């Protein structure tokens, strides 16, 4: 219906609700297992009897939960039998339903399903609906059929059927010209001609034009006059309601139920209305009747319709669609209804609809009566939907706040939104501006804003110096026993950057995690969780970070929380790379970058791109790494933390391609940004070691020695094994000779833990090469064999090849690596095999990894071939210890 454009997921509900309502409990449980159940809860769709009492899952940004869940609902249906989704009048489909259809479009070839849409594209409108409609019609997977008007012969056949005799050509031409050859209009015109007793001859052509000039809609109005005043009143009420139960239409028309029933029967027999619920036989008829109502009367009728539907406990969206068509009058009830509809739309994953409702609510109250909560909700909805205006409304929410709690909430939302748009200085100023107006006694709110402002300031080398003193004050404040969670997280971040001992950093991060009601983030809490995780990650408390990130990913996936999931996946990819788990690093990075439905903010996408490039370099896939970096040239020009990570990744790639001069430029650029950010510690970025090795490759020993020595001193102060081992290895390579050998042996010892085996393999290969060049071949072979085994186990092919080449130079004959077995599995194959070995079905694996069931089937076929197994029961044995490592998938 035309009025339902803002009714979030209205079309999807019409498609799905009857099917679920008619299904048995057993069938419904099967259809709604996993993500479909989350979507059903968010949309209020029928679920199993056991589930109806459960609260809807908490999903701060549930849009993806709905899309992901509805896709799997259709996939579950298509697994049982072929499915067709048929939508008429698609030009009026709401944004939410259009997003579902657009989400399905690239996945349809995986399902036994088809989508058939009928639409008048010229009426699709502009704005977000028009954009989404264009996505559907312009996609290469869509076949667009444009229906031509009826030919003269087609019009003649309809006239013959309606008037009982064959028409003359001149009469046919007049009918075709008057209707444009549209079948419905031809039929309606022929019905009018039959009632008027017009004979289909050329001499009657002028009468055809006379009837047609009033338009078909006007003809409908004339029909109403003929049927009587009560029928006309009922039809006008239905034109306002668009679709109505008889009691609703009677109430709006002011008719007694019996009189309304008689009028409805007359309208149905006349072909004006259809029954159950009452609706016009065609939108053109409804438009004609609706247009006859004066504009002020229409607005007043929609207002009465809204109150009537509210009294009958209709859904908030149905009430709101009528309020959108009323004139603002300063009515608090209207504002309350629209805000309720907006809350329901936002909770159901439709921020587009929420923004429309809230903009209308903002226009309703008199000046001076707009509260900050309304502005905050509107700005948040616009930001989530990608609408312009979010900054204006969030700023206004800060200014309109009547108390410190509201002011703090609005300020944090504004700062977060600005920060994700790279506007870090403005974001920090927003926090400072709010803090300046808070009650001095509200120390917790002030501390929260100060923590966010400082960390945002430190993300950018251009703003970091201005917050350096404040960062130090936060560290002091964190020493207090009752320090707030945000202060502790920020202090841990600052301490790690400043190269305070890793034990101290870990202690602060742990206190932040333990100081709240639970260790995982809650909606609206602010960004303490990623800040604390980053600090704990730098302190190399890898097991603790892994457990927390696994829990955060699991929770975010359960409710498809698009705010938490991308950040958690991105940091987990970086963690896996540092631990040498290249399979897990690539899988998480690709899940974030290639899962477009996650819509990760640019900062997260850029940081995880650096991790993926590093992973590809370790695997020897240099061309693919180059391809990943090519589109990011502009992002390398800034002074943000992500630019430093990307420079470091590109430097490693250039060094791998034997371009040490270019690599050195990247490492020094990364170091300039890190130093500007007050991030002096090698735990953040070991740029000095990287640059030292580039200098060494260029024969610039003095410059190399200066950097490697400085980094080693910093790493010893920090006291974390990986950072220290990396620095020892670089300094050992630069020093060479006996001193270099001593440093490399120390690096091997320091890197002996389970999380640093890949870095240890690098040091082993370097020491083996040093010993081989000193003609100490027996000792060299032992080192190089260990390096080859560790590198092959991690999938680091270039390192394995280099160590094997050195090993052969000692006279040893290592066995060739096989093209089958565990080492032959790709990252995706390995992850899917691990989940299958844990007992998950193909459908569950696909839902977990955000891929299709067919993709899982194809990967498992390849896995079975490479591992030489025939059943899932054999996978556990073939994978060995890797199954337990896959538990965090």
Coordinates of N, CA, C and O in Angstrom, one line a residue, residues 224-334:
X224 N -19.7 6.3 -6.9 CA -20.0 6.5 -5.5 C -21.3 7.3 -5.3 O -22.2 7.0 -4.5
X225 N -21.4 8.4 -6.1 CA -22.6 9.2 -6.0 C -23.9 8.4 -6.4 O -24.9 8.6 -5.8
X226 N -23.7 7.5 -7.4 CA -24.8 6.7 -7.8 C -25.2 5.7 -6.8 O -26.4 5.4 -6.6
X227 N -24.2 5.2 -6.0 CA -24.5 4.2 -5.0 C -25.0 4.8 -3.7 O -25.5 4.0 -2.8
X228 N -25.0 6.1 -3.5 CA -25.6 6.7 -2.3 C -24.5 7.3 -1.4 O -23.4 7.0 -1.4
X229 N -25.0 8.2 -0.4 CA -24.1 8.9 0.5 C -23.4 8.0 1.4 O -22.2 8.2 1.8
X230 N -24.0 6.9 1.9 CA -23.3 6.0 2.9 C -22.2 5.3 2.2 O -21.1 5.1 2.8
X231 N -22.4 4.8 1.0 CA -21.4 4.1 0.2 C -20.2 5.1 0.0 O -19.0 4.7 0.1
X232 N -20.5 6.3 -0.3 CA -19.5 7.3 -0.6 C -18.7 7.6 0.7 O -17.4 7.7 0.6
X233 N -19.3 7.7 1.8 CA -18.6 8.0 3.1 C -17.7 6.8 3.4 O -16.6 7.0 3.8
X234 N -18.2 5.6 3.2 CA -17.4 4.4 3.5 C -16.2 4.3 2.6 O -15.1 4.0 3.0
X235 N -16.4 4.6 1.3 CA -15.3 4.5 0.3 C -14.2 5.6 0.6 O -13.0 5.3 0.5
X236 N -14.7 6.8 1.0 CA -13.7 7.8 1.4 C -12.9 7.4 2.6 O -11.7 7.6 2.7
X237 N -13.6 6.7 3.6 CA -12.9 6.2 4.8 C -11.8 5.2 4.4 O -10.7 5.2 4.9
X238 N -12.2 4.3 3.5 CA -11.3 3.2 3.0 C -10.1 3.9 2.3 O -9.0 3.4 2.4
X239 N -10.4 4.9 1.5 CA -9.3 5.6 0.7 C -8.3 6.2 1.7 O -7.1 6.3 1.4
X240 N -8.7 6.7 2.9 CA -7.8 7.2 3.9 C -7.1 6.1 4.6 O -5.9 6.1 4.8
X241 N -7.8 5.0 5.0 CA -7.2 3.9 5.7 C -6.3 3.0 4.7 O -5.4 2.3 5.2
X242 N -6.7 3.0 3.5 CA -6.0 2.3 2.4 C -6.4 0.8 2.4 O -6.7 0.2 1.4
X243 N -6.3 0.2 3.6 CA -6.7 -1.2 3.8 C -7.3 -1.2 5.2 O -6.7 -0.8 6.2
X244 N -8.5 -1.8 5.3 CA -9.2 -1.7 6.6 C -10.2 -2.8 6.9 O -10.8 -3.3 6.0
X245 N -10.2 -3.2 8.2 CA -11.3 -4.1 8.6 C -12.6 -3.4 8.5 O -12.6 -2.1 8.7
X246 N -13.7 -4.1 8.3 CA -15.0 -3.4 8.2 C -15.3 -2.5 9.4 O -15.8 -1.3 9.2
X247 N -15.0 -2.9 10.6 CA -15.3 -2.1 11.8 C -14.4 -0.8 11.8 O -14.9 0.2 12.3
X248 N -13.2 -0.9 11.4 CA -12.3 0.3 11.3 C -12.9 1.3 10.3 O -13.0 2.5 10.6
X249 N -13.3 0.8 9.1 CA -13.8 1.7 8.1 C -15.1 2.3 8.6 O -15.4 3.5 8.4
X250 N -16.0 1.5 9.2 CA -17.2 2.1 9.7 C -17.0 3.1 10.8 O -17.7 4.2 10.8
X251 N -16.0 2.9 11.7 CA -15.7 3.9 12.7 C -15.3 5.2 12.1 O -15.7 6.3 12.5
X252 N -14.4 5.2 11.1 CA -13.9 6.4 10.5 C -14.9 7.1 9.7 O -15.0 8.3 9.7
X253 N -15.8 6.3 9.1 CA -16.9 6.9 8.3 C -18.0 7.4 9.1 O -18.9 8.1 8.6
X254 N -18.1 7.0 10.4 CA -19.2 7.4 11.3 C -20.5 6.7 11.0 O -21.6 7.3 11.1
X255 N -20.4 5.5 10.5 CA -21.5 4.7 10.2 C -21.8 3.6 11.2 O -20.8 3.0 11.8
X256 N -23.0 3.2 11.4 CA -23.4 2.1 12.2 C -22.9 0.8 11.5 O -22.9 0.8 10.3
X257 N -22.6 -0.2 12.3 CA -22.0 -1.4 11.6 C -23.0 -2.0 10.5 O -22.5 -2.4 9.5
X258 N -24.3 -2.0 10.8 CA -25.2 -2.6 9.8 C -25.2 -1.7 8.5 O -25.2 -2.3 7.4
X259 N -25.2 -0.4 8.7 CA -25.2 0.5 7.5 C -23.9 0.3 6.7 O -23.9 0.4 5.5
X260 N -22.8 0.2 7.5 CA -21.5 0.1 6.8 C -21.4 -1.2 6.0 O -20.9 -1.3 4.9
X261 N -22.0 -2.3 6.6 CA -22.0 -3.6 5.9 C -22.8 -3.5 4.6 O -22.4 -4.1 3.5
X262 N -23.9 -2.8 4.6 CA -24.7 -2.7 3.4 C -23.9 -1.9 2.3 O -23.9 -2.2 1.1
X263 N -23.3 -0.8 2.8 CA -22.6 0.1 1.8 C -21.4 -0.7 1.3 O -21.1 -0.6 0.1
X264 N -20.7 -1.5 2.1 CA -19.6 -2.3 1.6 C -20.0 -3.3 0.5 O -19.4 -3.5 -0.5
X265 N -21.2 -3.9 0.8 CA -21.7 -4.9 -0.2 C -22.0 -4.2 -1.5 O -21.6 -4.8 -2.6
X266 N -22.6 -3.0 -1.5 CA -22.8 -2.3 -2.8 C -21.5 -2.0 -3.5 O -21.4 -2.1 -4.7
X267 N -20.5 -1.5 -2.7 CA -19.2 -1.2 -3.3 C -18.5 -2.4 -3.9 O -17.8 -2.3 -5.0
X268 N -18.6 -3.5 -3.3 CA -18.0 -4.7 -3.8 C -18.6 -5.2 -5.1 O -18.0 -5.5 -6.1
X269 N -20.0 -5.1 -5.1 CA -20.7 -5.6 -6.3 C -20.4 -4.6 -7.4 O -20.4 -5.0 -8.6
X270 N -20.2 -3.3 -7.1 CA -19.9 -2.4 -8.2 C -18.5 -2.4 -8.7 O -18.1 -1.7 -9.6
X271 N -17.7 -3.3 -8.1 CA -16.3 -3.4 -8.5 C -15.4 -2.3 -8.0 O -14.2 -2.2 -8.5
X272 N -15.8 -1.5 -7.0 CA -15.0 -0.5 -6.5 C -14.1 -1.0 -5.4 O -12.9 -0.7 -5.3
X273 N -14.6 -1.8 -4.5 CA -13.9 -2.4 -3.4 C -13.7 -3.9 -3.5 O -14.5 -4.5 -4.2
X274 N -12.7 -4.4 -2.8 CA -12.6 -5.9 -2.6 C -12.8 -6.2 -1.1 O -12.5 -5.3 -0.3
X275 N -13.2 -7.4 -0.8 CA -13.5 -7.7 0.6 C -12.2 -8.3 1.3 O -11.3 -8.8 0.6
X276 N -12.3 -8.3 2.6 CA -11.4 -9.0 3.6 C -10.0 -8.8 3.5 O -9.3 -9.7 2.9
X277 N -9.4 -7.8 4.0 CA -10.0 -6.5 4.5 C -10.4 -5.7 3.3 O -10.1 -5.9 2.2
X278 N -11.2 -4.6 3.6 CA -11.7 -3.8 2.6 C -10.6 -3.0 1.9 O -9.7 -2.4 2.6
X279 N -10.5 -3.0 0.6 CA -9.5 -2.3 -0.1 C -10.0 -2.0 -1.5 O -10.9 -2.7 -2.0
X280 N -9.5 -1.0 -2.2 CA -10.0 -0.6 -3.5 C -9.5 -1.7 -4.5 O -8.4 -2.3 -4.3
X281 N -10.3 -1.9 -5.5 CA -10.0 -2.9 -6.5 C -8.7 -2.6 -7.3 O -8.0 -3.5 -7.8
X282 N -8.3 -1.3 -7.3 CA -7.1 -0.9 -8.0 C -6.6 0.4 -7.4 O -7.5 1.3 -7.0
X283 N -5.3 0.6 -7.2 CA -4.8 1.9 -6.7 C -5.3 3.1 -7.4 O -5.4 4.2 -6.8
X284 N -5.5 3.0 -8.7 CA -6.0 4.2 -9.4 C -7.4 4.6 -9.0 O -7.7 5.8 -8.8
X285 N -8.2 3.7 -8.7 CA -9.5 4.0 -8.1 C -9.4 4.7 -6.8 O -10.1 5.7 -6.5
X286 N -8.6 4.1 -5.9 CA -8.4 4.7 -4.6 C -7.8 6.2 -4.7 O -8.3 7.1 -4.0
X287 N -6.9 6.4 -5.7 CA -6.3 7.7 -5.9 C -7.3 8.7 -6.3 O -7.3 9.8 -5.9
X288 N -8.3 8.3 -7.1 CA -9.3 9.2 -7.6 C -10.2 9.6 -6.5 O -10.6 10.8 -6.4
X289 N -10.6 8.6 -5.7 CA -11.5 8.9 -4.5 C -10.8 9.8 -3.5 O -11.3 10.8 -3.0
X290 N -9.6 9.4 -3.2 CA -8.8 10.2 -2.2 C -8.5 11.6 -2.7 O -8.6 12.5 -1.8
X291 N -8.3 11.8 -4.0 CA -8.0 13.1 -4.5 C -9.2 14.1 -4.4 O -9.1 15.3 -4.3
X292 N -10.4 13.5 -4.3 CA -11.6 14.3 -4.2 C -11.8 14.9 -2.8 O -12.6 15.8 -2.6
X293 N -11.1 14.4 -1.8 CA -11.2 14.9 -0.5 C -10.3 16.1 -0.4 O -9.1 16.1 -0.8
X294 N -10.7 17.2 0.2 CA -9.9 18.4 0.3 C -8.7 18.1 1.2 O -8.7 17.3 2.1
X295 N -7.6 18.8 1.0 CA -6.3 18.6 1.7 C -6.5 18.7 3.2 O -6.0 17.8 3.9
X296 N -7.2 19.7 3.6 CA -7.3 19.9 5.1 C -8.2 18.8 5.7 O -7.9 18.3 6.8
X297 N -9.2 18.4 4.9 CA -10.1 17.3 5.4 C -9.3 16.0 5.4 O -9.5 15.1 6.3
X298 N -8.4 15.8 4.4 CA -7.6 14.5 4.4 C -6.7 14.5 5.6 O -6.6 13.4 6.3
X299 N -6.0 15.6 5.9 CA -5.1 15.6 7.1 C -5.9 15.3 8.4 O -5.5 14.6 9.2
X300 N -7.1 15.9 8.5 CA -7.9 15.7 9.7 C -8.4 14.3 9.7 O -8.4 13.7 10.8
X301 N -8.7 13.7 8.6 CA -9.2 12.3 8.5 C -8.1 11.3 9.0 O -8.3 10.4 9.7
X302 N -6.8 11.6 8.5 CA -5.7 10.8 8.9 C -5.5 10.9 10.4 O -5.1 9.9 11.1
X303 N -5.7 12.1 11.0 CA -5.5 12.2 12.5 C -6.6 11.4 13.2 O -6.2 10.7 14.2
X304 N -7.8 11.4 12.7 CA -8.9 10.6 13.3 C -8.6 9.1 13.2 O -8.8 8.3 14.1
X305 N -8.1 8.8 12.0 CA -7.7 7.4 11.7 C -6.7 6.9 12.7 O -6.7 5.8 13.2
X306 N -5.7 7.7 13.0 CA -4.6 7.3 13.9 C -5.1 7.1 15.3 O -4.8 6.1 15.9
X307 N -6.0 7.9 15.8 CA -6.6 7.8 17.1 C -7.5 6.5 17.1 O -7.5 5.8 18.1
X308 N -8.2 6.3 16.1 CA -9.1 5.2 16.0 C -8.3 3.9 16.1 O -8.6 3.0 16.8
X309 N -7.2 3.8 15.3 CA -6.4 2.6 15.2 C -5.7 2.4 16.6 O -5.5 1.3 17.0
X310 N -5.3 3.5 17.2 CA -4.6 3.4 18.5 C -5.6 2.8 19.5 O -5.2 2.0 20.3
X311 N -6.8 3.3 19.5 CA -7.8 2.8 20.5 C -8.1 1.3 20.2 O -8.4 0.6 21.2
X312 N -8.0 0.9 19.0 CA -8.2 -0.5 18.6 C -6.9 -1.4 18.8 O -6.9 -2.5 18.3
X313 N -5.9 -0.7 19.4 CA -4.6 -1.4 19.7 C -3.9 -1.9 18.4 O -3.3 -3.0 18.4
X314 N -4.0 -1.1 17.3 CA -3.3 -1.5 16.1 C -1.8 -1.2 16.4 O -1.4 -0.6 17.4
X315 N -0.9 -1.8 15.5 CA 0.5 -1.6 15.7 C 1.0 -0.2 15.6 O 0.3 0.7 15.0
X316 N 2.1 0.2 16.3 CA 2.6 1.5 16.3 C 2.9 2.0 14.9 O 2.6 3.2 14.6
X317 N 3.4 1.2 14.0 CA 3.7 1.6 12.7 C 2.4 2.0 11.9 O 2.5 3.0 11.1
X318 N 1.3 1.3 12.1 CA 0.1 1.6 11.4 C -0.5 2.9 11.9 O -1.0 3.7 11.1
X319 N -0.4 3.2 13.2 CA -0.8 4.5 13.7 C 0.1 5.6 13.1 O -0.4 6.7 12.7
X320 N 1.4 5.4 13.1 CA 2.4 6.4 12.7 C 2.2 6.7 11.2 O 2.4 7.9 10.8
X321 N 1.9 5.7 10.4 CA 1.8 6.0 8.9 C 0.7 7.1 8.6 O 0.8 7.8 7.7
X322 N -0.3 7.1 9.5 CA -1.4 8.2 9.4 C -0.9 9.5 10.0 O -1.2 10.6 9.4
X323 N -0.2 9.4 11.1 CA 0.3 10.7 11.7 C 1.2 11.4 10.8 O 1.3 12.7 10.8
X324 N 2.0 10.7 9.9 CA 2.9 11.3 9.0 C 2.1 12.2 8.0 O 2.7 13.1 7.4
X325 N 0.8 12.0 7.8 CA 0.0 12.7 6.8 C -0.8 13.8 7.5 O -1.7 14.4 6.8
X326 N -0.6 14.0 8.8 CA -1.4 15.1 9.4 C -0.5 16.4 9.5 O 0.7 16.3 9.2
X327 N -1.2 17.5 9.8 CA -0.5 18.8 9.9 C 0.0 18.9 11.4 O -0.7 18.6 12.3
X328 N 1.2 19.4 11.6 CA 1.7 19.7 12.9 C 0.8 20.6 13.7 O 0.4 21.6 13.2
X329 N 0.5 20.2 15.0 CA -0.4 21.0 15.8 C 0.0 21.1 17.2 O -0.8 21.5 18.1
X330 N 1.3 20.8 17.5 CA 1.7 20.9 18.9 C 1.1 19.9 19.8 O 0.8 20.2 21.0
X331 N 0.7 18.7 19.3 CA 0.0 17.7 20.1 C 1.0 16.7 20.8 O 1.6 16.0 20.1
X332 N 1.1 16.7 22.1 CA 2.0 15.8 22.8 C 1.7 14.3 22.5 O 2.6 13.5 22.4
X333 N 0.4 14.0 22.3 CA 0.0 12.6 22.0 C 0.6 12.2 20.6 O 1.1 11.0 20.5
X334 N 0.6 13.0 19.7 CA 1.2 12.7 18.4 C 2.7 12.4 18.5 O 3.3 11.4 18.0

